[in-house]
Amino acid sequence: SDKNVSRALNDRLSKIISAEQYKVYNKKCDEVIDTIIEEHLDGNRTHYLAFIDCECLDISWNTMEKLLQCNGDLIFNFQTSQINRTFGKYKIS
C-alpha cells in the first residue's frame, strides 16, 4: 500500500515485461483479493503464481483461503525477524 514501493515495482516490471502482462495494485492484498481473482483468474481456469511478502503478519487468513481455493502456487516469504519483533512487544503474564 506504499505508493513509492508500488511505483518502484511498476518501474521494474515495465523494464522486463509489457504493461499488458501485469497490474500493480497500490492497496493491501486483503482489500483487492476479490478483484484480482475476478479479473485475472478467469473462473479458476488460469493458473497463478503469487509472491506473498509480508511485513510481519499482515495478510489475513481469509485472503490465504481464497488464494488456496484457486489453481495456483504460492511463494511465501516468512519474516521470522518481524514475528520476533512483534512478539517482543507483548509481555507474557
Short mmCIF file of N, CA, C and O in Angstrom, two decimals:
data_model
loop_
_atom_site.label_atom_id
_atom_site.label_comp_id
_atom_site.label_asym_id
_atom_site.label_seq_id
_atom_site.Cartn_x
_atom_site.Cartn_y
_atom_site.Cartn_z
N SER A 1 0.81 -1.21 0.00
CA SER A 1 0.00 0.00 0.00
C SER A 1 0.85 1.27 0.00
O SER A 1 0.31 2.35 -0.01
N ASP A 2 2.15 1.12 -0.02
CA ASP A 2 3.06 2.27 -0.06
C ASP A 2 3.24 2.71 -1.51
O ASP A 2 3.68 1.94 -2.36
N LYS A 3 2.90 3.96 -1.81
CA LYS A 3 2.94 4.44 -3.20
C LYS A 3 4.34 4.37 -3.80
O LYS A 3 4.51 4.06 -4.97
N ASN A 4 5.37 4.67 -3.00
CA ASN A 4 6.74 4.60 -3.52
C ASN A 4 7.15 3.17 -3.87
O ASN A 4 7.80 2.93 -4.88
N VAL A 5 6.75 2.23 -3.04
CA VAL A 5 7.06 0.82 -3.30
C VAL A 5 6.30 0.35 -4.55
O VAL A 5 6.86 -0.34 -5.40
N SER A 6 5.04 0.73 -4.65
CA SER A 6 4.23 0.34 -5.83
C SER A 6 4.83 0.92 -7.11
O SER A 6 4.91 0.26 -8.13
N ARG A 7 5.25 2.17 -7.04
CA ARG A 7 5.86 2.82 -8.21
C ARG A 7 7.17 2.13 -8.60
O ARG A 7 7.42 1.87 -9.77
N ALA A 8 7.98 1.78 -7.60
CA ALA A 8 9.25 1.09 -7.88
C ALA A 8 8.99 -0.28 -8.50
O ALA A 8 9.66 -0.67 -9.47
N LEU A 9 8.01 -1.00 -7.99
CA LEU A 9 7.67 -2.31 -8.57
C LEU A 9 7.20 -2.15 -10.00
O LEU A 9 7.63 -2.88 -10.90
N ASN A 10 6.34 -1.17 -10.25
CA ASN A 10 5.85 -0.93 -11.61
C ASN A 10 7.00 -0.58 -12.55
O ASN A 10 7.08 -1.09 -13.68
N ASP A 11 7.91 0.28 -12.10
CA ASP A 11 9.06 0.66 -12.93
C ASP A 11 9.93 -0.55 -13.27
O ASP A 11 10.37 -0.71 -14.41
N ARG A 12 10.16 -1.41 -12.29
CA ARG A 12 10.99 -2.59 -12.53
C ARG A 12 10.31 -3.57 -13.47
O ARG A 12 10.95 -4.11 -14.38
N LEU A 13 9.03 -3.82 -13.25
CA LEU A 13 8.31 -4.75 -14.12
C LEU A 13 8.25 -4.23 -15.56
O LEU A 13 8.37 -5.01 -16.51
N SER A 14 8.08 -2.92 -15.73
CA SER A 14 7.95 -2.35 -17.08
C SER A 14 9.23 -2.53 -17.91
O SER A 14 9.18 -2.47 -19.13
N LYS A 15 10.34 -2.76 -17.25
CA LYS A 15 11.61 -2.96 -17.96
C LYS A 15 11.78 -4.38 -18.47
O LYS A 15 12.59 -4.63 -19.36
N ILE A 16 11.00 -5.33 -17.92
CA ILE A 16 11.20 -6.73 -18.32
C ILE A 16 10.00 -7.37 -19.01
O ILE A 16 10.16 -8.35 -19.73
N ILE A 17 8.79 -6.83 -18.80
CA ILE A 17 7.61 -7.36 -19.48
C ILE A 17 6.68 -6.22 -19.88
O ILE A 17 6.78 -5.12 -19.33
N SER A 18 5.79 -6.48 -20.81
CA SER A 18 4.89 -5.43 -21.28
C SER A 18 3.81 -5.14 -20.23
O SER A 18 3.42 -6.02 -19.46
N ALA A 19 3.32 -3.92 -20.25
CA ALA A 19 2.33 -3.48 -19.26
C ALA A 19 1.03 -4.28 -19.32
O ALA A 19 0.29 -4.34 -18.34
N GLU A 20 0.74 -4.91 -20.45
CA GLU A 20 -0.48 -5.71 -20.57
C GLU A 20 -0.38 -7.02 -19.78
O GLU A 20 -1.38 -7.69 -19.57
N GLN A 21 0.80 -7.39 -19.35
CA GLN A 21 1.00 -8.67 -18.68
C GLN A 21 0.98 -8.59 -17.15
O GLN A 21 1.11 -9.59 -16.49
N TYR A 22 0.83 -7.41 -16.60
CA TYR A 22 0.81 -7.27 -15.14
C TYR A 22 -0.01 -6.06 -14.74
O TYR A 22 -0.30 -5.19 -15.55
N LYS A 23 -0.37 -6.04 -13.47
CA LYS A 23 -1.04 -4.87 -12.90
C LYS A 23 -0.58 -4.74 -11.46
O LYS A 23 -0.60 -5.71 -10.71
N VAL A 24 -0.14 -3.56 -11.10
CA VAL A 24 0.30 -3.28 -9.73
C VAL A 24 -0.86 -2.56 -9.03
O VAL A 24 -1.34 -1.54 -9.50
N TYR A 25 -1.28 -3.12 -7.91
CA TYR A 25 -2.34 -2.50 -7.11
C TYR A 25 -1.69 -1.78 -5.94
O TYR A 25 -0.91 -2.37 -5.21
N ASN A 26 -2.03 -0.53 -5.75
CA ASN A 26 -1.48 0.25 -4.64
C ASN A 26 -2.42 0.14 -3.44
O ASN A 26 -2.93 1.13 -2.93
N LYS A 27 -2.66 -1.10 -3.01
CA LYS A 27 -3.54 -1.37 -1.87
C LYS A 27 -3.03 -2.62 -1.17
O LYS A 27 -2.24 -3.37 -1.72
N LYS A 28 -3.52 -2.86 0.00
CA LYS A 28 -3.20 -4.09 0.71
C LYS A 28 -3.91 -5.25 0.01
O LYS A 28 -5.01 -5.10 -0.51
N CYS A 29 -3.26 -6.40 0.00
CA CYS A 29 -3.82 -7.54 -0.74
C CYS A 29 -5.19 -7.95 -0.22
O CYS A 29 -6.05 -8.37 -1.00
N ASP A 30 -5.43 -7.80 1.09
CA ASP A 30 -6.73 -8.15 1.64
C ASP A 30 -7.85 -7.28 1.05
O ASP A 30 -9.00 -7.71 0.99
N GLU A 31 -7.52 -6.07 0.62
CA GLU A 31 -8.50 -5.15 0.06
C GLU A 31 -8.83 -5.47 -1.40
O GLU A 31 -9.91 -5.09 -1.87
N VAL A 32 -7.92 -6.12 -2.12
CA VAL A 32 -8.13 -6.31 -3.56
C VAL A 32 -8.16 -7.77 -4.00
O VAL A 32 -8.27 -8.04 -5.20
N ILE A 33 -8.09 -8.70 -3.08
CA ILE A 33 -8.01 -10.11 -3.47
C ILE A 33 -9.22 -10.54 -4.31
O ILE A 33 -9.07 -11.26 -5.30
N ASP A 34 -10.42 -10.09 -3.95
CA ASP A 34 -11.61 -10.46 -4.73
C ASP A 34 -11.53 -9.91 -6.16
O ASP A 34 -11.87 -10.60 -7.12
N THR A 35 -11.07 -8.68 -6.29
CA THR A 35 -10.90 -8.06 -7.62
C THR A 35 -9.86 -8.82 -8.43
O THR A 35 -10.06 -9.09 -9.61
N ILE A 36 -8.76 -9.16 -7.81
CA ILE A 36 -7.69 -9.89 -8.51
C ILE A 36 -8.20 -11.23 -9.00
O ILE A 36 -7.99 -11.60 -10.16
N ILE A 37 -8.90 -11.96 -8.14
CA ILE A 37 -9.42 -13.28 -8.55
C ILE A 37 -10.42 -13.12 -9.68
O ILE A 37 -10.37 -13.84 -10.68
N GLU A 38 -11.31 -12.15 -9.55
CA GLU A 38 -12.34 -11.93 -10.57
C GLU A 38 -11.74 -11.51 -11.92
O GLU A 38 -12.12 -12.01 -12.97
N GLU A 39 -10.79 -10.58 -11.89
CA GLU A 39 -10.24 -10.02 -13.13
C GLU A 39 -9.18 -10.90 -13.79
O GLU A 39 -9.02 -10.85 -15.01
N HIS A 40 -8.46 -11.67 -13.02
CA HIS A 40 -7.28 -12.34 -13.57
C HIS A 40 -7.32 -13.86 -13.58
O HIS A 40 -6.54 -14.49 -14.29
N LEU A 41 -8.19 -14.47 -12.80
CA LEU A 41 -8.15 -15.94 -12.73
C LEU A 41 -9.21 -16.61 -13.59
O LEU A 41 -9.31 -17.82 -13.60
N ASP A 42 -10.01 -15.86 -14.30
CA ASP A 42 -10.91 -16.38 -15.32
C ASP A 42 -11.69 -17.61 -14.85
O ASP A 42 -11.58 -18.70 -15.41
N GLY A 43 -12.44 -17.43 -13.79
CA GLY A 43 -13.26 -18.53 -13.29
C GLY A 43 -12.46 -19.74 -12.84
O GLY A 43 -12.87 -20.87 -13.00
N ASN A 44 -11.28 -19.51 -12.31
CA ASN A 44 -10.39 -20.55 -11.79
C ASN A 44 -9.80 -21.42 -12.91
O ASN A 44 -9.34 -22.53 -12.67
N ARG A 45 -9.81 -20.94 -14.16
CA ARG A 45 -9.18 -21.68 -15.26
C ARG A 45 -7.74 -21.25 -15.47
O ARG A 45 -6.99 -21.91 -16.19
N THR A 46 -7.35 -20.13 -14.87
CA THR A 46 -6.00 -19.62 -15.03
C THR A 46 -5.16 -20.03 -13.83
O THR A 46 -5.59 -19.93 -12.69
N HIS A 47 -3.96 -20.50 -14.10
CA HIS A 47 -3.03 -20.87 -13.03
C HIS A 47 -2.22 -19.64 -12.65
O HIS A 47 -1.74 -18.92 -13.52
N TYR A 48 -2.08 -19.39 -11.37
CA TYR A 48 -1.36 -18.19 -10.93
C TYR A 48 -0.10 -18.57 -10.15
O TYR A 48 0.05 -19.68 -9.67
N LEU A 49 0.78 -17.61 -10.03
CA LEU A 49 1.93 -17.68 -9.14
C LEU A 49 1.89 -16.42 -8.30
O LEU A 49 1.96 -15.31 -8.83
N ALA A 50 1.71 -16.57 -6.99
CA ALA A 50 1.63 -15.42 -6.08
C ALA A 50 2.84 -15.37 -5.17
O ALA A 50 3.23 -16.39 -4.60
N PHE A 51 3.43 -14.20 -5.06
CA PHE A 51 4.51 -13.94 -4.12
C PHE A 51 3.89 -13.22 -2.93
O PHE A 51 3.34 -12.13 -3.10
N ILE A 52 3.97 -13.80 -1.78
CA ILE A 52 3.43 -13.18 -0.57
C ILE A 52 4.62 -12.77 0.28
O ILE A 52 5.33 -13.60 0.83
N ASP A 53 4.84 -11.47 0.33
CA ASP A 53 5.99 -10.92 1.03
C ASP A 53 5.48 -9.99 2.12
O ASP A 53 5.35 -8.79 1.94
N CYS A 54 5.14 -10.58 3.24
CA CYS A 54 4.52 -9.83 4.34
C CYS A 54 5.54 -9.01 5.12
O CYS A 54 6.69 -9.40 5.25
N GLU A 55 5.07 -7.92 5.63
CA GLU A 55 5.82 -7.17 6.62
C GLU A 55 5.21 -7.54 7.97
O GLU A 55 4.33 -6.87 8.47
N CYS A 56 5.61 -8.63 8.49
CA CYS A 56 5.12 -9.21 9.74
C CYS A 56 3.95 -10.14 9.43
O CYS A 56 4.09 -11.03 8.61
N LEU A 57 2.83 -9.94 10.05
CA LEU A 57 1.69 -10.86 9.89
C LEU A 57 0.51 -10.12 9.26
O LEU A 57 -0.60 -10.22 9.73
N ASP A 58 0.75 -9.40 8.17
CA ASP A 58 -0.28 -8.50 7.66
C ASP A 58 -1.15 -9.06 6.54
O ASP A 58 -1.85 -8.32 5.88
N ILE A 59 -1.18 -10.37 6.34
CA ILE A 59 -2.12 -10.96 5.39
C ILE A 59 -3.14 -11.76 6.21
O ILE A 59 -2.77 -12.49 7.12
N SER A 60 -4.40 -11.58 5.91
CA SER A 60 -5.43 -12.27 6.69
C SER A 60 -5.56 -13.72 6.21
O SER A 60 -5.26 -14.05 5.06
N TRP A 61 -6.01 -14.56 7.11
CA TRP A 61 -6.21 -15.97 6.75
C TRP A 61 -7.32 -16.07 5.70
O TRP A 61 -7.26 -16.93 4.82
N ASN A 62 -8.30 -15.20 5.74
CA ASN A 62 -9.37 -15.19 4.74
C ASN A 62 -8.79 -15.03 3.33
O ASN A 62 -9.21 -15.70 2.39
N THR A 63 -7.82 -14.14 3.16
CA THR A 63 -7.17 -13.94 1.87
C THR A 63 -6.39 -15.19 1.47
O THR A 63 -6.44 -15.62 0.31
N MET A 64 -5.68 -15.79 2.41
CA MET A 64 -4.94 -17.02 2.12
C MET A 64 -5.89 -18.12 1.66
O MET A 64 -5.61 -18.84 0.69
N GLU A 65 -7.03 -18.27 2.32
CA GLU A 65 -8.00 -19.29 1.93
C GLU A 65 -8.50 -19.07 0.51
O GLU A 65 -8.64 -20.03 -0.26
N LYS A 66 -8.76 -17.82 0.15
CA LYS A 66 -9.23 -17.51 -1.20
C LYS A 66 -8.18 -17.91 -2.24
O LYS A 66 -8.51 -18.47 -3.28
N LEU A 67 -6.91 -17.61 -1.95
CA LEU A 67 -5.84 -17.99 -2.88
C LEU A 67 -5.70 -19.51 -2.97
O LEU A 67 -5.52 -20.06 -4.05
N LEU A 68 -5.78 -20.17 -1.84
CA LEU A 68 -5.60 -21.62 -1.81
C LEU A 68 -6.74 -22.37 -2.50
O LEU A 68 -6.56 -23.52 -2.91
N GLN A 69 -7.88 -21.74 -2.65
CA GLN A 69 -9.01 -22.37 -3.32
C GLN A 69 -8.91 -22.27 -4.84
O GLN A 69 -9.64 -22.93 -5.56
N CYS A 70 -7.99 -21.46 -5.34
CA CYS A 70 -7.80 -21.29 -6.78
C CYS A 70 -6.60 -22.13 -7.23
O CYS A 70 -5.75 -22.50 -6.42
N ASN A 71 -6.55 -22.40 -8.54
CA ASN A 71 -5.44 -23.18 -9.09
C ASN A 71 -4.20 -22.29 -9.17
O ASN A 71 -4.15 -21.37 -9.97
N GLY A 72 -3.23 -22.59 -8.34
CA GLY A 72 -2.03 -21.78 -8.38
C GLY A 72 -0.98 -22.23 -7.40
O GLY A 72 -1.13 -23.23 -6.71
N ASP A 73 0.08 -21.46 -7.37
CA ASP A 73 1.21 -21.72 -6.49
C ASP A 73 1.52 -20.47 -5.69
O ASP A 73 1.38 -19.35 -6.19
N LEU A 74 1.98 -20.67 -4.45
CA LEU A 74 2.34 -19.56 -3.58
C LEU A 74 3.81 -19.65 -3.21
O LEU A 74 4.32 -20.74 -2.93
N ILE A 75 4.46 -18.52 -3.20
CA ILE A 75 5.79 -18.40 -2.60
C ILE A 75 5.60 -17.44 -1.45
O ILE A 75 5.25 -16.27 -1.64
N PHE A 76 5.77 -17.95 -0.24
CA PHE A 76 5.50 -17.17 0.97
C PHE A 76 6.81 -16.83 1.64
O PHE A 76 7.55 -17.72 2.07
N ASN A 77 7.12 -15.55 1.72
CA ASN A 77 8.32 -15.07 2.38
C ASN A 77 7.99 -14.87 3.85
O ASN A 77 7.33 -13.91 4.22
N PHE A 78 8.42 -15.81 4.68
CA PHE A 78 8.08 -15.80 6.09
C PHE A 78 9.12 -15.01 6.86
O PHE A 78 10.27 -15.44 6.99
N GLN A 79 8.74 -13.86 7.38
CA GLN A 79 9.66 -12.95 8.03
C GLN A 79 9.77 -13.26 9.53
O GLN A 79 9.11 -12.64 10.36
N THR A 80 10.60 -14.20 9.88
CA THR A 80 10.71 -14.58 11.29
C THR A 80 11.21 -13.44 12.16
O THR A 80 10.82 -13.32 13.32
N SER A 81 12.06 -12.59 11.63
CA SER A 81 12.55 -11.47 12.43
C SER A 81 11.41 -10.51 12.79
O SER A 81 11.38 -9.94 13.88
N GLN A 82 10.46 -10.34 11.89
CA GLN A 82 9.32 -9.48 12.17
C GLN A 82 8.42 -10.09 13.25
O GLN A 82 7.87 -9.38 14.08
N ILE A 83 8.26 -11.40 13.22
CA ILE A 83 7.44 -12.07 14.24
C ILE A 83 8.10 -11.90 15.61
O ILE A 83 7.44 -11.59 16.59
N ASN A 84 9.41 -12.09 15.67
CA ASN A 84 10.11 -11.91 16.94
C ASN A 84 9.98 -10.48 17.44
O ASN A 84 9.79 -10.25 18.63
N ARG A 85 10.06 -9.51 16.54
CA ARG A 85 9.93 -8.11 16.93
C ARG A 85 8.53 -7.83 17.47
O ARG A 85 8.35 -7.20 18.50
N THR A 86 7.50 -8.36 16.79
CA THR A 86 6.12 -8.17 17.22
C THR A 86 5.87 -8.87 18.55
O THR A 86 5.27 -8.32 19.46
N PHE A 87 6.34 -10.10 18.65
CA PHE A 87 6.13 -10.87 19.87
C PHE A 87 6.81 -10.19 21.06
O PHE A 87 6.28 -10.21 22.16
N GLY A 88 7.94 -9.57 20.84
CA GLY A 88 8.68 -8.90 21.90
C GLY A 88 7.95 -7.70 22.49
O GLY A 88 8.26 -7.26 23.59
N LYS A 89 6.94 -7.19 21.78
CA LYS A 89 6.17 -6.04 22.27
C LYS A 89 5.20 -6.44 23.38
O LYS A 89 4.69 -5.60 24.10
N TYR A 90 4.90 -7.72 23.48
CA TYR A 90 3.91 -8.18 24.45
C TYR A 90 4.60 -8.91 25.59
O TYR A 90 5.53 -9.67 25.39
N LYS A 91 4.10 -8.67 26.78
CA LYS A 91 4.64 -9.35 27.95
C LYS A 91 3.73 -10.54 28.27
O LYS A 91 2.51 -10.41 28.25
N ILE A 92 4.35 -11.66 28.52
CA ILE A 92 3.59 -12.84 28.91
C ILE A 92 3.43 -12.81 30.42
O ILE A 92 4.39 -12.72 31.16
N SER A 93 2.16 -12.84 30.90
CA SER A 93 1.97 -12.80 32.34
C SER A 93 1.67 -14.16 32.90
O SER A 93 1.25 -15.05 32.30
#
